[in-house]
PDB file of C-alpha atoms in Angstrom:
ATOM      1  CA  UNK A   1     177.455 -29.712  18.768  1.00  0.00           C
ATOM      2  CA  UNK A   2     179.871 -31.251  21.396  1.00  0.00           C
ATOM      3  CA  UNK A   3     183.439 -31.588  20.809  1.00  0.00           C
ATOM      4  CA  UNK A   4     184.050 -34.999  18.776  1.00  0.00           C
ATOM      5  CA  UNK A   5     180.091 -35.465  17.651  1.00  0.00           C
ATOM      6  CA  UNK A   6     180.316 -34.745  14.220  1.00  0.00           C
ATOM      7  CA  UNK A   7     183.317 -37.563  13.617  1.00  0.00           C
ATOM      8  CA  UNK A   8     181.297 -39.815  15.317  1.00  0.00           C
ATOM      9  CA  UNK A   9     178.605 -39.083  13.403  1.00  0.00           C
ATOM     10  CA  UNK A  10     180.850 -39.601  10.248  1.00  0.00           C
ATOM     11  CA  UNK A  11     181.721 -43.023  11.363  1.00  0.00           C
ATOM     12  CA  UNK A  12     178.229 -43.944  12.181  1.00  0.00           C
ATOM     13  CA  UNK A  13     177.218 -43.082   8.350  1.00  0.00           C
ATOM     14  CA  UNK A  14     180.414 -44.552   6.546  1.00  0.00           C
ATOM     15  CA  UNK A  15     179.009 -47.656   8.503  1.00  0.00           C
ATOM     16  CA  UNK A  16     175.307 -47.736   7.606  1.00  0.00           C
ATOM     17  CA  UNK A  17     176.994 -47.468   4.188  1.00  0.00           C
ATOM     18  CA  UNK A  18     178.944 -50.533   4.427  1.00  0.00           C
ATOM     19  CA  UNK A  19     176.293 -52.184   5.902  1.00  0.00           C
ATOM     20  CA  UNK A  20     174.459 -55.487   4.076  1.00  0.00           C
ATOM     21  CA  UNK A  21     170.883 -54.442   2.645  1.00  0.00           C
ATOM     22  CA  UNK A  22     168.183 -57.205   2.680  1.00  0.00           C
ATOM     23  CA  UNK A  23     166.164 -57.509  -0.420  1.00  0.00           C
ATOM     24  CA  UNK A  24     162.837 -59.485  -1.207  1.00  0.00           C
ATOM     25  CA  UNK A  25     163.304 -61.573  -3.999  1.00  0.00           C
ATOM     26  CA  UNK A  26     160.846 -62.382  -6.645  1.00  0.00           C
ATOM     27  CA  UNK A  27     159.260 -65.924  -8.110  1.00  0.00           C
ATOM     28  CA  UNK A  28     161.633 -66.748 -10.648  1.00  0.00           C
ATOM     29  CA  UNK A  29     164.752 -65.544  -8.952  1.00  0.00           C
ATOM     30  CA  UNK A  30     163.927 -67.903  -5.789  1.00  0.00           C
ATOM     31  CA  UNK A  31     163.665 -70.577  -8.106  1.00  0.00           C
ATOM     32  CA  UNK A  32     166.499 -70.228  -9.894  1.00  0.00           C
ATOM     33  CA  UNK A  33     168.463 -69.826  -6.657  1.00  0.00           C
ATOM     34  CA  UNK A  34     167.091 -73.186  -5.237  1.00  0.00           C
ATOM     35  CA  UNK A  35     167.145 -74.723  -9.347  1.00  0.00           C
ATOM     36  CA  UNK A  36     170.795 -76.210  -8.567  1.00  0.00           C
ATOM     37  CA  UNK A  37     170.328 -77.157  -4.469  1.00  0.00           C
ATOM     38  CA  UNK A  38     170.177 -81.157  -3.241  1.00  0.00           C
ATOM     39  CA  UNK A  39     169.283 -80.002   0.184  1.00  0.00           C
ATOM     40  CA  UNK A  40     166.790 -78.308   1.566  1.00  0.00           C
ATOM     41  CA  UNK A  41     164.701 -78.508   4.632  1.00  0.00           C
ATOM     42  CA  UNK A  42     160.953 -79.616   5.408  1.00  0.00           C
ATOM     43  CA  UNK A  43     158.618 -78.225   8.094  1.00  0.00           C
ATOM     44  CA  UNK A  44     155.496 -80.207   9.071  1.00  0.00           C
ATOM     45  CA  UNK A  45     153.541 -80.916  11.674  1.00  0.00           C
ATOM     46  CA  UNK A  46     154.314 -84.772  13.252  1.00  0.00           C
ATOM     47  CA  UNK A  47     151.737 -84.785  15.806  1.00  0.00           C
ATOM     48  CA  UNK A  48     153.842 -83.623  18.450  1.00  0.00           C
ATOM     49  CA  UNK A  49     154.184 -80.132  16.904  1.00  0.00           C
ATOM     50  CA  UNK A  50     156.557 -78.753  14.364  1.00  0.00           C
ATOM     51  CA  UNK A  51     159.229 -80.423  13.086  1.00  0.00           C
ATOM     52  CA  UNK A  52     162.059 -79.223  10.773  1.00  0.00           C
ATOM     53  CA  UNK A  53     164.068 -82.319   8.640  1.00  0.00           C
ATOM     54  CA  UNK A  54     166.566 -81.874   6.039  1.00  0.00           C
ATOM     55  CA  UNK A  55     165.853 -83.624   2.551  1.00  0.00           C
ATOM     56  CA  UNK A  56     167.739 -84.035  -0.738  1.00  0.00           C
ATOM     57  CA  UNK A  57     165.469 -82.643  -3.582  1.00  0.00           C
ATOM     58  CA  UNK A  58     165.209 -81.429  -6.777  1.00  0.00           C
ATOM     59  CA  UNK A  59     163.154 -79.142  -8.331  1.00  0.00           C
ATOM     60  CA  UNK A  60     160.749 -80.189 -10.993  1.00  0.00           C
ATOM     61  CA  UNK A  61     158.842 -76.479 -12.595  1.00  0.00           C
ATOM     62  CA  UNK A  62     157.985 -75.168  -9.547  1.00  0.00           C
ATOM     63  CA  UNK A  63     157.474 -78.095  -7.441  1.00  0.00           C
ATOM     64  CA  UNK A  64     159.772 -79.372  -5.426  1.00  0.00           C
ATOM     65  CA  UNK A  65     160.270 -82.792  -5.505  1.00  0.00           C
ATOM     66  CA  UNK A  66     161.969 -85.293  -2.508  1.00  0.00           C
ATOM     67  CA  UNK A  67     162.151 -88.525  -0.766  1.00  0.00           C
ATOM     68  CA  UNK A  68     162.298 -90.217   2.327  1.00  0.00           C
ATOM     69  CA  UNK A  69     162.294 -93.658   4.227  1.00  0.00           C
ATOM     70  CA  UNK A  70     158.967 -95.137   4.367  1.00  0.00           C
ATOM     71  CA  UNK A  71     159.539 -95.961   7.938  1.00  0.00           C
ATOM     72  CA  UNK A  72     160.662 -92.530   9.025  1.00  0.00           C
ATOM     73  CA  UNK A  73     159.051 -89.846  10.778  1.00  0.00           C
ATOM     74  CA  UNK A  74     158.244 -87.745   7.614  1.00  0.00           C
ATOM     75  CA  UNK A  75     156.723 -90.028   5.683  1.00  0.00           C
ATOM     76  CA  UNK A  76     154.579 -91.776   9.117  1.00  0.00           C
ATOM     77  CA  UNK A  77     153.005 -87.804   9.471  1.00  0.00           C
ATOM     78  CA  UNK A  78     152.712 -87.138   5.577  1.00  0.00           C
ATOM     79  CA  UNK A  79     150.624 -90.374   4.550  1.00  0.00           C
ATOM     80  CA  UNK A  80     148.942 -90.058   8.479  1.00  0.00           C
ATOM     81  CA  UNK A  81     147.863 -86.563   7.156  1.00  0.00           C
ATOM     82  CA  UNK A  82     147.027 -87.208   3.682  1.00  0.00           C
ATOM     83  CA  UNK A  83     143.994 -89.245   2.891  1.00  0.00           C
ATOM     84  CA  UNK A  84     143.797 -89.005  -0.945  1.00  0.00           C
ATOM     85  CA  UNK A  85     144.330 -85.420  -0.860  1.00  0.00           C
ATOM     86  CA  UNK A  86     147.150 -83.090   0.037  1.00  0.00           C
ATOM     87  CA  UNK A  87     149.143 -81.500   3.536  1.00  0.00           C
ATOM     88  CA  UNK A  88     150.223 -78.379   4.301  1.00  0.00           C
ATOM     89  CA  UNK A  89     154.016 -77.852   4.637  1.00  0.00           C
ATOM     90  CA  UNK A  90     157.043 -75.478   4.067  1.00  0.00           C
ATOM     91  CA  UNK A  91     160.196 -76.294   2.072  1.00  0.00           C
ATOM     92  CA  UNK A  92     163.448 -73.805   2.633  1.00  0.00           C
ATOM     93  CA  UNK A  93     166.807 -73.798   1.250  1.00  0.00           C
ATOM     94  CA  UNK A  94     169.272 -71.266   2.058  1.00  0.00           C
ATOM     95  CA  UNK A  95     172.864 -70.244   1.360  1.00  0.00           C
ATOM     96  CA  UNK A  96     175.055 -68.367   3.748  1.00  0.00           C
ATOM     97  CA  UNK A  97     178.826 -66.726   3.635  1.00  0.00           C
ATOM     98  CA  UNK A  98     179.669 -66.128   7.010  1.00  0.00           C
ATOM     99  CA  UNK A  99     182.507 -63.782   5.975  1.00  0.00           C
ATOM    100  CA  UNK A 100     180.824 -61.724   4.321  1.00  0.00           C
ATOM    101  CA  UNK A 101     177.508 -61.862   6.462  1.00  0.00           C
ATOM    102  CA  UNK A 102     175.536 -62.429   2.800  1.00  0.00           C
ATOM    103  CA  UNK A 103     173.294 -65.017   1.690  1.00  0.00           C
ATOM    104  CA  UNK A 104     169.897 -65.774   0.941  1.00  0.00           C
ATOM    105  CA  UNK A 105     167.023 -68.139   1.754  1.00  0.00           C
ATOM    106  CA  UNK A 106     163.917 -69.233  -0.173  1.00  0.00           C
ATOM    107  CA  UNK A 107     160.528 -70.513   1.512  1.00  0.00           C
ATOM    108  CA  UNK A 108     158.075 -72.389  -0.675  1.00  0.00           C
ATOM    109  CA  UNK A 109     154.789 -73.208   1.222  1.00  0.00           C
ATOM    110  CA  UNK A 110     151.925 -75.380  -0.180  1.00  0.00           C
ATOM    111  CA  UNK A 111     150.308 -78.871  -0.264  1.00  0.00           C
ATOM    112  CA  UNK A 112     152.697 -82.025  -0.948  1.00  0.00           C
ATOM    113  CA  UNK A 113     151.298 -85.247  -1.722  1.00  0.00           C
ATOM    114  CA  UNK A 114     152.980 -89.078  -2.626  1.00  0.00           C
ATOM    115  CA  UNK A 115     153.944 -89.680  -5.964  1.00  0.00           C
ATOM    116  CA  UNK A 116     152.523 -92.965  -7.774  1.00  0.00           C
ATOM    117  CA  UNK A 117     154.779 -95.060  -9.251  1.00  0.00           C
ATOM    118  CA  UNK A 118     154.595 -93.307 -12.777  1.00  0.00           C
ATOM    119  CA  UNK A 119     154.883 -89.804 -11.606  1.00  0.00           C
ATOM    120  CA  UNK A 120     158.323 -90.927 -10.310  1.00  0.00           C
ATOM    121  CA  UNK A 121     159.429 -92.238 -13.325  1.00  0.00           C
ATOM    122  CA  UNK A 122     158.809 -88.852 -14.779  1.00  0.00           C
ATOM    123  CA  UNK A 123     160.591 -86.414 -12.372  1.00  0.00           C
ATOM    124  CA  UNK A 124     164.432 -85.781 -12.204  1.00  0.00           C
ATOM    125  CA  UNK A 125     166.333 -88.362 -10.292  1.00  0.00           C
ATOM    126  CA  UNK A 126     166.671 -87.183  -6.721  1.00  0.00           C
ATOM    127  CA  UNK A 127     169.901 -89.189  -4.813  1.00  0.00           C
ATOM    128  CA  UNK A 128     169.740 -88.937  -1.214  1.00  0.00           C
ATOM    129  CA  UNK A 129     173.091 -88.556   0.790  1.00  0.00           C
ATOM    130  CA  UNK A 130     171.952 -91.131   3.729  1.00  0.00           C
ATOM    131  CA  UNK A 131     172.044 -94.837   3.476  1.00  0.00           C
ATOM    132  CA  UNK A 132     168.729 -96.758   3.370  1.00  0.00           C
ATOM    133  CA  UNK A 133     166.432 -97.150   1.372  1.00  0.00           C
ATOM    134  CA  UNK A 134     164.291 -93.762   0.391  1.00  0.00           C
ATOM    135  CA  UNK A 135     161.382 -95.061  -1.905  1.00  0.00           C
ATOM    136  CA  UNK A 136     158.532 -92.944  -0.205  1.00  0.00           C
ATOM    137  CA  UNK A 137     158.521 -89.791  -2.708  1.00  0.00           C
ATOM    138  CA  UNK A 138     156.823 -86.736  -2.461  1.00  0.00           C
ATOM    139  CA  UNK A 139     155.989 -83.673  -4.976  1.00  0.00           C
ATOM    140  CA  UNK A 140     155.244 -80.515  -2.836  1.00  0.00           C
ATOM    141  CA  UNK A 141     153.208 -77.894  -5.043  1.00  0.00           C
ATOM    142  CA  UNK A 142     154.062 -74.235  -3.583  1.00  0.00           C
ATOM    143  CA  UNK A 143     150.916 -72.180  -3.232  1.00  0.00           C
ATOM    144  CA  UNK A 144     153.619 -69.109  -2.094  1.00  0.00           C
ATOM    145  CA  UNK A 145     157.234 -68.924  -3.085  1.00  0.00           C
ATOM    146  CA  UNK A 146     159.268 -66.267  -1.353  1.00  0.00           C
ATOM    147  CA  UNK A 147     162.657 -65.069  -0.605  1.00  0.00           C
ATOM    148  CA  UNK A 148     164.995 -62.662   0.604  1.00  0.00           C
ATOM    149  CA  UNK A 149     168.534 -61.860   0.148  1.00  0.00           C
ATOM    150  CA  UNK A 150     171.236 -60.042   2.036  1.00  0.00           C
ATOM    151  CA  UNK A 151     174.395 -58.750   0.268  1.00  0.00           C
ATOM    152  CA  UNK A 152     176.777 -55.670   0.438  1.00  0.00           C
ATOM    153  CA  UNK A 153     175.193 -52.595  -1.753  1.00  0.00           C
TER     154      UNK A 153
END
């Protein structure tokens, strides 16, 4: 072994050591992670391709429940897709500490579909953050629920 290998070595294992391990996470841990969130993101196709918009939420068993503007983009390709049935899309929420390079981020995929005027009145309350009006709501029905998670062993 050359001169000065084996400290380098050392380095390079007390390193890996150090080093942030990513985990999968299971069902109920993702939503209990994403249980206490108001934003999350939605992915859906508007026509043009895919499209990723932020949404306040909450979570309602394991739906996921939000709203939008009835004149925005979401809702246009939502009721556009959905003809008295359901569209596929993705929901994720993730949490990051920069600092610490851990975090985690959940990815529910599945069919979402409008709520009628009394399934609204039965889910939580879900207060978007922009002005306007939001009063198109959606419940999206994950057919997958997955997650992974990065911390320091």
């Amino acid at each position: 072994m050359a001169a000065g290998s084996s400290g380098k070595m050392a380095r390079m294992a007390a390193n890996s050591a150090d080093r942030p391990v990513l985990e999968e996470l299971d069902h109920d841990e993702c939503l209990r992670l994403i249980a206490d969130g108001t934003v999350g993101r939605v992915a859906f196709d508007d026509g043009e391709g895919p499209t990723v918009v932020p949404v306040n939420y909450s979570l309602d068993g394991d739906a996921v429940v939000f709203r939008t503007s009835v004149s925005g983009r979401l809702n246009r390709s939502l009721l556009t897709a959905v003809t008295g049935g359901e569209v596929r899309m993705a929901f994720q929420v993730d949490r990051f500490d920069e600092a610490s390079h851990e975090g985690w981020s959940v990815l529910l995929r599945g069919g979402a579909h409008p709520l009628s005027e009394e399934e609204i009145t039965q889910v939580t309350a879900v207060e978007p953050w922009p002005g306007g009006e939001r009063d198109a709501w959606f419940r999206l029905a994950p057919a997958e629920v997955s997650g992974r998670r990065v911390r320091r062993p």
